[in-house]
Amino acid sequence: MRLALSTGGGDAPGLNAVIRAAVLAAVNRGWEVLGIKRGFAGLLGEDDVVPLTRESVRGIGHLGGTILRTSNRGNPLHYLRPGPDGSPVAVDRSDELIANARALGIDAVISIGGDGSLAIAQRLHEKGLRVIGVPKTIDNDVSGTITTFGFDTAVNTAIEAVDKLHTTAESHDRVFVMEVMGRDAGFIALHSGLAGSADVILIPEIPYDIDRVCEKVRARDRVGRSFSIVVVAEGAFPVGGRASTLGASLPGETIRLGGIAEALARQIEQRTGKEARSLVLGHLQRGGMPTGYDRLLSARFGAAAVRAVAEERWGHMVALQSPRIVTIPIADVLASPKRVDPQSDTVLTAREMGISFGD
Ligand code: F6P
C-alpha cells in the first residue's frame, strides 16, 4: 500500500497530530506514506510530493500548522489560470491530478480538510481516486461529526481573550466587541461567549437587532455593571441585513468576512453614549499548540482514517459520534452543513443565564 496524505483549506491546530497518527499507523502496518504538499498542488506539478516516515513526524504532535503546508486556493476542479487577456480562467485539472497520482503509484489518499476540501475529495472519489476524508476546521461546521479538531483550541484561545478583555472593560467602564471566526456558523462565538461569560453573543444563526443589543448594555448599566462584553461571530448580521465583508480577496479565494466588530462598536457608542472598542481575534484562533482534547481527537481521526483505508471505505469520512469514531459517506456530510441550532441546549443555557443574542 502506498498511501498519500493531503491537508487543504485553512490550517487548524491538530493537523500535525493527524498526520503523525496516520503516518505511524500506516508505517506500523508496513505501508509506504507520501505527503502531498500544499493541498493538492503537489499532484499538479505546482509543488512536491515527499516521503513521510517515522522520522518526518517525530516531535510534531503538539505543533500548530501543518508540515505539509496548505492552501485555500488552487481547487483542482476549478483551477484558475491566466486567460488570453490576462484575467483568470477556471480549468478542471482533476484528470491530470488522478493521472499523476497513478503515475506515482499512489493507492489511496487521505484528504484532511473542511467542507471545501471534502467537496474536492468527493469529486475525486467519484472520478475513481480512492479517498478517505478527515474533517478539519476551527469553525466546527462539518455535519456528521460531533466536533472537528481545531475547534476546541480556537474556543480556548477566544475564552482566554474574553477573560483578558473583562478586566480592562471593567476598569474603564467600556463596552468591548470581540469578533471571532466561524464563517457562516456561530459555534466559536457561542461556546467562547458562554464559557467566557460574555453579556451578548451574536451569531449568524440568530440575526440581531442593534436596539436589543444596546438595551442589554443599558440594562447592565442600570444595575451598576457599567461594562459589557459582546462576542460576535464574523458572519453575524442584523435582521434583514447581510454579513460584513472585507473588500480585498484574491482570485479563487472565498470572500473574506470581517469588520462587524468595529461597525457594532460604533453603533453601540453612538446609541448608548458609552465608550465602545473592538477587537478582531483573527488568525490567533488558528495558531498555536492544539489543546489536549484536539490532540487526542486528531490522533484518533488519523489512526481511524488509516483503518478506513485498510477496510477500503472509499468516499467515507471519519467522524466522532461519541464515544465511537465511525465512518460516514462524504456525500452525506456535504448534503447539509452544520450550523448552531437556535433551540439547542447551549443556546438555551445562555439565554437562561441572561446572555442576550440581540433578538
Ligand atoms: O474556515 C476557517 C476560517 O478560519 C474561517 O473561520 C475564516 O472565515 C476563514 O477560515 C479565514 O480564511 P483565510 O485565512 O483564508 O482568510
PDB file of C-alpha atoms in Angstrom, residues 53-314:
ATOM      1  CA  THR A  53       8.449   8.399   7.561  1.00  0.00           C
ATOM      2  CA  ARG A  54       8.551   7.814  11.296  1.00  0.00           C
ATOM      3  CA  GLU A  55      11.385  10.389  11.364  1.00  0.00           C
ATOM      4  CA  SER A  56       9.408  13.038   9.436  1.00  0.00           C
ATOM      5  CA  VAL A  57       6.657  13.040  12.069  1.00  0.00           C
ATOM      6  CA  ARG A  58       8.856  12.853  15.145  1.00  0.00           C
ATOM      7  CA  GLY A  59       8.018  15.598  17.681  1.00  0.00           C
ATOM      8  CA  ILE A  60       5.242  17.288  15.657  1.00  0.00           C
ATOM      9  CA  GLY A  61       2.110  16.144  17.541  1.00  0.00           C
ATOM     10  CA  HIS A  62       1.937  19.274  19.681  1.00  0.00           C
ATOM     11  CA  LEU A  63       2.736  21.790  16.930  1.00  0.00           C
ATOM     12  CA  GLY A  64       0.212  24.094  15.219  1.00  0.00           C
ATOM     13  CA  GLY A  65       0.146  24.464  11.422  1.00  0.00           C
ATOM     14  CA  THR A  66       0.856  21.604   9.028  1.00  0.00           C
ATOM     15  CA  ILE A  67       4.217  20.201   7.943  1.00  0.00           C
ATOM     16  CA  LEU A  68       2.599  19.602   4.529  1.00  0.00           C
ATOM     17  CA  ARG A  69       1.530  23.250   4.237  1.00  0.00           C
ATOM     18  CA  THR A  70      -1.903  24.100   2.896  1.00  0.00           C
ATOM     19  CA  SER A  71      -3.829  26.492   0.686  1.00  0.00           C
ATOM     20  CA  ASN A  72      -7.315  27.930   0.486  1.00  0.00           C
ATOM     21  CA  ARG A  73      -6.876  28.339  -3.273  1.00  0.00           C
ATOM     22  CA  GLY A  74      -5.817  26.002  -6.104  1.00  0.00           C
ATOM     23  CA  ASN A  75      -9.018  23.911  -6.238  1.00  0.00           C
ATOM     24  CA  PRO A  76      -8.077  21.271  -8.879  1.00  0.00           C
ATOM     25  CA  LEU A  77     -11.680  21.225 -10.146  1.00  0.00           C
ATOM     26  CA  HIS A  78     -11.745  24.968 -10.621  1.00  0.00           C
ATOM     27  CA  TYR A  79      -8.106  25.849 -11.121  1.00  0.00           C
ATOM     28  CA  LEU A  80      -7.503  29.467 -12.069  1.00  0.00           C
ATOM     29  CA  ARG A  81      -5.032  30.217 -14.847  1.00  0.00           C
ATOM     30  CA  PRO A  82      -4.441  33.471 -16.686  1.00  0.00           C
ATOM     31  CA  GLY A  83      -6.616  33.557 -19.828  1.00  0.00           C
ATOM     32  CA  PRO A  84      -5.682  35.186 -23.162  1.00  0.00           C
ATOM     33  CA  ASP A  85      -6.400  38.688 -21.816  1.00  0.00           C
ATOM     34  CA  GLY A  86      -4.633  38.008 -18.500  1.00  0.00           C
ATOM     35  CA  SER A  87      -7.810  37.629 -16.440  1.00  0.00           C
ATOM     36  CA  PRO A  88      -8.206  34.291 -14.590  1.00  0.00           C
ATOM     37  CA  VAL A  89      -9.983  31.410 -16.317  1.00  0.00           C
ATOM     38  CA  ALA A  90     -11.101  28.276 -14.411  1.00  0.00           C
ATOM     39  CA  VAL A  91      -9.995  24.863 -15.684  1.00  0.00           C
ATOM     40  CA  ASP A  92     -10.762  21.366 -14.349  1.00  0.00           C
ATOM     41  CA  ARG A  93      -7.428  19.644 -13.634  1.00  0.00           C
ATOM     42  CA  SER A  94      -8.848  16.634 -11.789  1.00  0.00           C
ATOM     43  CA  ASP A  95      -7.999  14.127 -14.573  1.00  0.00           C
ATOM     44  CA  GLU A  96      -4.408  15.369 -14.586  1.00  0.00           C
ATOM     45  CA  LEU A  97      -4.296  15.056 -10.770  1.00  0.00           C
ATOM     46  CA  ILE A  98      -5.588  11.470 -10.851  1.00  0.00           C
ATOM     47  CA  ALA A  99      -3.175  10.540 -13.642  1.00  0.00           C
ATOM     48  CA  ASN A 100      -0.270  11.972 -11.619  1.00  0.00           C
ATOM     49  CA  ALA A 101      -1.385  10.043  -8.529  1.00  0.00           C
ATOM     50  CA  ARG A 102      -1.459   6.826 -10.570  1.00  0.00           C
ATOM     51  CA  ALA A 103       1.956   7.567 -12.079  1.00  0.00           C
ATOM     52  CA  LEU A 104       3.356   7.900  -8.553  1.00  0.00           C
ATOM     53  CA  GLY A 105       1.821   4.538  -7.620  1.00  0.00           C
ATOM     54  CA  ILE A 106      -0.498   6.118  -5.033  1.00  0.00           C
ATOM     55  CA  ASP A 107      -3.112   3.553  -3.989  1.00  0.00           C
ATOM     56  CA  ALA A 108      -5.171   5.789  -1.688  1.00  0.00           C
ATOM     57  CA  VAL A 109      -5.359   9.381  -0.451  1.00  0.00           C
ATOM     58  CA  ILE A 110      -6.329  10.640   2.993  1.00  0.00           C
ATOM     59  CA  SER A 111      -7.660  14.162   2.483  1.00  0.00           C
ATOM     60  CA  ILE A 112      -7.672  16.238   5.675  1.00  0.00           C
ATOM     61  CA  GLY A 113      -9.841  19.304   5.239  1.00  0.00           C
ATOM     62  CA  GLY A 114     -13.038  21.248   5.810  1.00  0.00           C
ATOM     63  CA  ASP A 115     -16.138  21.499   3.640  1.00  0.00           C
ATOM     64  CA  GLY A 116     -14.236  22.820   0.580  1.00  0.00           C
ATOM     65  CA  SER A 117     -11.573  20.096   0.673  1.00  0.00           C
ATOM     66  CA  LEU A 118     -14.175  17.414   1.385  1.00  0.00           C
ATOM     67  CA  ALA A 119     -16.149  18.545  -1.690  1.00  0.00           C
ATOM     68  CA  ILE A 120     -12.965  18.173  -3.771  1.00  0.00           C
ATOM     69  CA  ALA A 121     -12.321  14.753  -2.179  1.00  0.00           C
ATOM     70  CA  GLN A 122     -15.860  13.625  -3.051  1.00  0.00           C
ATOM     71  CA  ARG A 123     -15.474  14.657  -6.690  1.00  0.00           C
ATOM     72  CA  LEU A 124     -12.088  12.907  -6.969  1.00  0.00           C
ATOM     73  CA  HIS A 125     -13.643   9.808  -5.383  1.00  0.00           C
ATOM     74  CA  GLU A 126     -16.463   9.891  -7.971  1.00  0.00           C
ATOM     75  CA  LYS A 127     -13.774  10.048 -10.668  1.00  0.00           C
ATOM     76  CA  GLY A 128     -12.085   6.915  -9.348  1.00  0.00           C
ATOM     77  CA  LEU A 129      -9.476   8.109  -6.836  1.00  0.00           C
ATOM     78  CA  ARG A 130      -9.567   6.059  -3.632  1.00  0.00           C
ATOM     79  CA  VAL A 131     -10.132   8.705  -0.959  1.00  0.00           C
ATOM     80  CA  ILE A 132     -10.816   8.837   2.780  1.00  0.00           C
ATOM     81  CA  GLY A 133     -11.731  12.197   4.396  1.00  0.00           C
ATOM     82  CA  VAL A 134     -10.769  13.609   7.790  1.00  0.00           C
ATOM     83  CA  PRO A 135     -12.860  16.595   8.991  1.00  0.00           C
ATOM     84  CA  LYS A 136     -10.801  19.636   9.936  1.00  0.00           C
ATOM     85  CA  THR A 137     -11.880  23.146  10.774  1.00  0.00           C
ATOM     86  CA  ILE A 138     -11.876  25.522  13.697  1.00  0.00           C
ATOM     87  CA  ASP A 139     -15.415  26.506  12.599  1.00  0.00           C
ATOM     88  CA  ASN A 140     -16.943  23.123  13.601  1.00  0.00           C
ATOM     89  CA  ASP A 141     -19.347  23.408  10.656  1.00  0.00           C
ATOM     90  CA  VAL A 142     -18.949  19.871   9.272  1.00  0.00           C
ATOM     91  CA  SER A 143     -22.011  17.710   9.828  1.00  0.00           C
ATOM     92  CA  GLY A 144     -21.948  14.061  10.850  1.00  0.00           C
ATOM     93  CA  THR A 145     -19.257  14.582  13.475  1.00  0.00           C
ATOM     94  CA  ILE A 146     -19.870  15.934  16.969  1.00  0.00           C
ATOM     95  CA  THR A 147     -16.854  18.129  16.533  1.00  0.00           C
ATOM     96  CA  THR A 148     -13.909  18.758  14.233  1.00  0.00           C
ATOM     97  CA  PHE A 149     -10.364  19.002  15.519  1.00  0.00           C
ATOM     98  CA  GLY A 150      -9.111  22.583  15.887  1.00  0.00           C
ATOM     99  CA  PHE A 151     -12.416  23.832  17.256  1.00  0.00           C
ATOM    100  CA  ASP A 152     -11.572  23.236  20.910  1.00  0.00           C
ATOM    101  CA  THR A 153      -8.244  25.050  20.587  1.00  0.00           C
ATOM    102  CA  ALA A 154      -9.886  28.025  18.838  1.00  0.00           C
ATOM    103  CA  VAL A 155     -12.572  28.218  21.531  1.00  0.00           C
ATOM    104  CA  ASN A 156      -9.944  28.153  24.266  1.00  0.00           C
ATOM    105  CA  THR A 157      -7.965  30.910  22.559  1.00  0.00           C
ATOM    106  CA  ALA A 158     -11.143  33.000  22.356  1.00  0.00           C
ATOM    107  CA  ILE A 159     -12.014  32.331  26.007  1.00  0.00           C
ATOM    108  CA  GLU A 160      -8.567  33.490  27.089  1.00  0.00           C
ATOM    109  CA  ALA A 161      -9.098  36.705  25.124  1.00  0.00           C
ATOM    110  CA  VAL A 162     -12.560  37.294  26.653  1.00  0.00           C
ATOM    111  CA  ASP A 163     -11.094  36.778  30.135  1.00  0.00           C
ATOM    112  CA  LYS A 164      -8.448  39.400  29.435  1.00  0.00           C
ATOM    113  CA  LEU A 165     -10.964  41.833  27.969  1.00  0.00           C
ATOM    114  CA  HIS A 166     -13.141  41.524  31.062  1.00  0.00           C
ATOM    115  CA  THR A 167     -10.601  43.079  33.385  1.00  0.00           C
ATOM    116  CA  THR A 168      -9.837  46.060  31.171  1.00  0.00           C
ATOM    117  CA  ALA A 169     -13.530  46.551  30.267  1.00  0.00           C
ATOM    118  CA  GLU A 170     -14.410  46.697  33.957  1.00  0.00           C
ATOM    119  CA  SER A 171     -11.518  49.016  34.834  1.00  0.00           C
ATOM    120  CA  HIS A 172     -12.578  51.511  32.148  1.00  0.00           C
ATOM    121  CA  ASP A 173     -16.384  51.116  32.132  1.00  0.00           C
ATOM    122  CA  ARG A 174     -16.156  50.214  28.468  1.00  0.00           C
ATOM    123  CA  VAL A 175     -18.024  48.043  26.017  1.00  0.00           C
ATOM    124  CA  PHE A 176     -15.771  45.601  24.172  1.00  0.00           C
ATOM    125  CA  VAL A 177     -16.900  43.911  20.979  1.00  0.00           C
ATOM    126  CA  MET A 178     -14.773  40.896  20.129  1.00  0.00           C
ATOM    127  CA  GLU A 179     -15.024  39.343  16.661  1.00  0.00           C
ATOM    128  CA  VAL A 180     -14.281  35.648  16.304  1.00  0.00           C
ATOM    129  CA  MET A 181     -14.050  33.395  13.251  1.00  0.00           C
ATOM    130  CA  GLY A 182     -16.519  30.732  12.142  1.00  0.00           C
ATOM    131  CA  ARG A 183     -17.650  31.822   8.666  1.00  0.00           C
ATOM    132  CA  ASP A 184     -21.406  31.132   8.469  1.00  0.00           C
ATOM    133  CA  ALA A 185     -21.500  29.166  11.726  1.00  0.00           C
ATOM    134  CA  GLY A 186     -21.631  30.660  15.218  1.00  0.00           C
ATOM    135  CA  PHE A 187     -20.074  27.802  17.201  1.00  0.00           C
ATOM    136  CA  ILE A 188     -16.849  29.592  18.213  1.00  0.00           C
ATOM    137  CA  ALA A 189     -18.782  32.700  19.312  1.00  0.00           C
ATOM    138  CA  LEU A 190     -21.416  30.692  21.170  1.00  0.00           C
ATOM    139  CA  HIS A 191     -19.010  28.420  23.025  1.00  0.00           C
ATOM    140  CA  SER A 192     -16.400  31.055  23.873  1.00  0.00           C
ATOM    141  CA  GLY A 193     -19.060  33.647  24.748  1.00  0.00           C
ATOM    142  CA  LEU A 194     -20.865  31.284  27.085  1.00  0.00           C
ATOM    143  CA  ALA A 195     -17.738  29.822  28.685  1.00  0.00           C
ATOM    144  CA  GLY A 196     -16.137  33.288  28.915  1.00  0.00           C
ATOM    145  CA  SER A 197     -19.234  34.927  30.466  1.00  0.00           C
ATOM    146  CA  ALA A 198     -19.971  37.385  27.685  1.00  0.00           C
ATOM    147  CA  ASP A 199     -23.069  39.573  28.037  1.00  0.00           C
ATOM    148  CA  VAL A 200     -24.094  39.462  24.381  1.00  0.00           C
ATOM    149  CA  ILE A 201     -23.398  36.737  21.796  1.00  0.00           C
ATOM    150  CA  LEU A 202     -24.200  37.417  18.150  1.00  0.00           C
ATOM    151  CA  ILE A 203     -24.200  34.540  15.669  1.00  0.00           C
ATOM    152  CA  PRO A 204     -25.293  34.135  12.033  1.00  0.00           C
ATOM    153  CA  GLU A 205     -28.000  31.650  13.024  1.00  0.00           C
ATOM    154  CA  ILE A 206     -29.831  34.336  15.091  1.00  0.00           C
ATOM    155  CA  PRO A 207     -29.954  37.686  13.247  1.00  0.00           C
ATOM    156  CA  TYR A 208     -29.671  40.552  15.726  1.00  0.00           C
ATOM    157  CA  ASP A 209     -31.401  43.871  16.298  1.00  0.00           C
ATOM    158  CA  ILE A 210     -28.953  46.608  17.351  1.00  0.00           C
ATOM    159  CA  ASP A 211     -31.602  48.135  19.639  1.00  0.00           C
ATOM    160  CA  ARG A 212     -31.778  44.865  21.586  1.00  0.00           C
ATOM    161  CA  VAL A 213     -28.003  44.774  21.906  1.00  0.00           C
ATOM    162  CA  CYS A 214     -27.978  48.349  23.262  1.00  0.00           C
ATOM    163  CA  GLU A 215     -30.865  47.555  25.601  1.00  0.00           C
ATOM    164  CA  LYS A 216     -28.710  44.853  27.196  1.00  0.00           C
ATOM    165  CA  VAL A 217     -25.784  47.276  27.626  1.00  0.00           C
ATOM    166  CA  ARG A 218     -28.086  49.881  29.239  1.00  0.00           C
ATOM    167  CA  ALA A 219     -29.761  47.301  31.469  1.00  0.00           C
ATOM    168  CA  ARG A 220     -26.350  46.296  32.830  1.00  0.00           C
ATOM    169  CA  ASP A 221     -25.514  49.959  33.429  1.00  0.00           C
ATOM    170  CA  ARG A 222     -28.697  50.443  35.427  1.00  0.00           C
ATOM    171  CA  VAL A 223     -27.689  47.695  37.873  1.00  0.00           C
ATOM    172  CA  GLY A 224     -24.179  49.062  38.262  1.00  0.00           C
ATOM    173  CA  ARG A 225     -22.447  46.780  35.753  1.00  0.00           C
ATOM    174  CA  SER A 226     -21.027  49.621  33.730  1.00  0.00           C
ATOM    175  CA  PHE A 227     -19.101  47.482  31.256  1.00  0.00           C
ATOM    176  CA  SER A 228     -20.227  44.879  28.731  1.00  0.00           C
ATOM    177  CA  ILE A 229     -18.606  42.216  26.584  1.00  0.00           C
ATOM    178  CA  VAL A 230     -20.082  41.369  23.190  1.00  0.00           C
ATOM    179  CA  VAL A 231     -18.733  38.307  21.354  1.00  0.00           C
ATOM    180  CA  VAL A 232     -19.707  38.432  17.697  1.00  0.00           C
ATOM    181  CA  ALA A 233     -19.172  35.797  15.020  1.00  0.00           C
ATOM    182  CA  GLU A 234     -17.584  37.235  11.865  1.00  0.00           C
ATOM    183  CA  GLY A 235     -20.615  36.039   9.863  1.00  0.00           C
ATOM    184  CA  ALA A 236     -23.280  37.546  12.153  1.00  0.00           C
ATOM    185  CA  PHE A 237     -25.700  40.022  10.567  1.00  0.00           C
ATOM    186  CA  PRO A 238     -28.648  42.204  11.589  1.00  0.00           C
ATOM    187  CA  VAL A 239     -32.262  41.251  10.859  1.00  0.00           C
ATOM    188  CA  GLY A 240     -32.827  41.984   7.167  1.00  0.00           C
ATOM    189  CA  GLY A 241     -29.117  42.699   6.630  1.00  0.00           C
ATOM    190  CA  ARG A 242     -26.008  40.896   5.389  1.00  0.00           C
ATOM    191  CA  ALA A 243     -22.709  39.739   6.830  1.00  0.00           C
ATOM    192  CA  SER A 244     -19.923  42.299   6.760  1.00  0.00           C
ATOM    193  CA  THR A 245     -17.159  41.543   4.231  1.00  0.00           C
ATOM    194  CA  LEU A 246     -13.687  42.872   3.640  1.00  0.00           C
ATOM    195  CA  GLY A 247     -13.156  44.333   0.188  1.00  0.00           C
ATOM    196  CA  ALA A 248      -9.952  42.507  -0.667  1.00  0.00           C
ATOM    197  CA  SER A 249      -9.765  38.885  -1.722  1.00  0.00           C
ATOM    198  CA  LEU A 250      -7.577  37.109  -4.261  1.00  0.00           C
ATOM    199  CA  PRO A 251      -8.863  35.241  -7.343  1.00  0.00           C
ATOM    200  CA  GLY A 252     -10.145  31.786  -6.324  1.00  0.00           C
ATOM    201  CA  GLU A 253     -10.438  32.755  -2.665  1.00  0.00           C
ATOM    202  CA  THR A 254     -13.698  32.595  -0.732  1.00  0.00           C
ATOM    203  CA  ILE A 255     -14.917  36.071   0.110  1.00  0.00           C
ATOM    204  CA  ARG A 256     -13.308  37.362   3.329  1.00  0.00           C
ATOM    205  CA  LEU A 257     -15.676  38.063   6.201  1.00  0.00           C
ATOM    206  CA  GLY A 258     -14.834  40.752   8.740  1.00  0.00           C
ATOM    207  CA  GLY A 259     -15.452  44.219  10.063  1.00  0.00           C
ATOM    208  CA  ILE A 260     -18.582  43.513  12.080  1.00  0.00           C
ATOM    209  CA  ALA A 261     -16.961  44.212  15.480  1.00  0.00           C
ATOM    210  CA  GLU A 262     -15.861  47.743  14.641  1.00  0.00           C
ATOM    211  CA  ALA A 263     -19.190  48.538  12.956  1.00  0.00           C
ATOM    212  CA  LEU A 264     -21.068  47.322  16.041  1.00  0.00           C
ATOM    213  CA  ALA A 265     -18.784  49.202  18.433  1.00  0.00           C
ATOM    214  CA  ARG A 266     -19.511  52.454  16.574  1.00  0.00           C
ATOM    215  CA  GLN A 267     -23.265  51.826  16.644  1.00  0.00           C
ATOM    216  CA  ILE A 268     -23.243  50.954  20.349  1.00  0.00           C
ATOM    217  CA  GLU A 269     -21.157  54.027  21.201  1.00  0.00           C
ATOM    218  CA  GLN A 270     -23.478  56.339  19.257  1.00  0.00           C
ATOM    219  CA  ARG A 271     -26.643  54.868  20.735  1.00  0.00           C
ATOM    220  CA  THR A 272     -25.621  54.387  24.378  1.00  0.00           C
ATOM    221  CA  GLY A 273     -23.013  57.108  24.778  1.00  0.00           C
ATOM    222  CA  LYS A 274     -20.696  54.512  26.314  1.00  0.00           C
ATOM    223  CA  GLU A 275     -17.139  54.139  25.080  1.00  0.00           C
ATOM    224  CA  ALA A 276     -17.038  51.045  22.873  1.00  0.00           C
ATOM    225  CA  ARG A 277     -13.923  49.367  21.467  1.00  0.00           C
ATOM    226  CA  SER A 278     -13.475  46.470  19.065  1.00  0.00           C
ATOM    227  CA  LEU A 279     -11.050  43.595  18.819  1.00  0.00           C
ATOM    228  CA  VAL A 280     -10.670  41.152  15.932  1.00  0.00           C
ATOM    229  CA  LEU A 281      -9.157  37.928  17.228  1.00  0.00           C
ATOM    230  CA  GLY A 282      -8.453  36.740  13.672  1.00  0.00           C
ATOM    231  CA  HIS A 283      -5.860  34.110  12.906  1.00  0.00           C
ATOM    232  CA  LEU A 284      -4.712  33.813  16.520  1.00  0.00           C
ATOM    233  CA  GLN A 285      -7.590  31.308  16.660  1.00  0.00           C
ATOM    234  CA  ARG A 286      -5.932  29.106  14.054  1.00  0.00           C
ATOM    235  CA  GLY A 287      -2.440  29.111  15.517  1.00  0.00           C
ATOM    236  CA  GLY A 288      -0.600  27.673  18.464  1.00  0.00           C
ATOM    237  CA  MET A 289      -0.495  24.309  20.135  1.00  0.00           C
ATOM    238  CA  PRO A 290      -3.620  22.146  19.951  1.00  0.00           C
ATOM    239  CA  THR A 291      -5.366  21.523  23.265  1.00  0.00           C
ATOM    240  CA  GLY A 292      -5.237  18.059  24.815  1.00  0.00           C
ATOM    241  CA  TYR A 293      -8.764  17.427  23.509  1.00  0.00           C
ATOM    242  CA  ASP A 294      -7.787  18.328  19.945  1.00  0.00           C
ATOM    243  CA  ARG A 295      -4.570  16.293  20.079  1.00  0.00           C
ATOM    244  CA  LEU A 296      -6.458  13.229  21.217  1.00  0.00           C
ATOM    245  CA  LEU A 297      -9.226  13.694  18.633  1.00  0.00           C
ATOM    246  CA  SER A 298      -6.614  14.272  15.901  1.00  0.00           C
ATOM    247  CA  ALA A 299      -4.739  11.103  16.861  1.00  0.00           C
ATOM    248  CA  ARG A 300      -7.994   9.119  16.828  1.00  0.00           C
ATOM    249  CA  PHE A 301      -9.001  10.589  13.452  1.00  0.00           C
ATOM    250  CA  GLY A 302      -5.564   9.905  11.910  1.00  0.00           C
ATOM    251  CA  ALA A 303      -5.478   6.289  13.036  1.00  0.00           C
ATOM    252  CA  ALA A 304      -9.154   5.757  12.128  1.00  0.00           C
ATOM    253  CA  ALA A 305      -8.514   7.105   8.618  1.00  0.00           C
ATOM    254  CA  VAL A 306      -5.776   4.501   8.115  1.00  0.00           C
ATOM    255  CA  ARG A 307      -8.163   1.830   9.448  1.00  0.00           C
ATOM    256  CA  ALA A 308     -10.741   3.061   6.913  1.00  0.00           C
ATOM    257  CA  VAL A 309      -8.153   2.663   4.141  1.00  0.00           C
ATOM    258  CA  ALA A 310      -7.460  -0.899   5.321  1.00  0.00           C
ATOM    259  CA  GLU A 311     -11.214  -1.567   5.229  1.00  0.00           C
ATOM    260  CA  GLU A 312     -11.479   0.107   1.791  1.00  0.00           C
ATOM    261  CA  ARG A 313     -14.208   2.514   2.889  1.00  0.00           C
ATOM    262  CA  TRP A 314     -13.584   4.784  -0.101  1.00  0.00           C
TER     263      TRP A 314
END
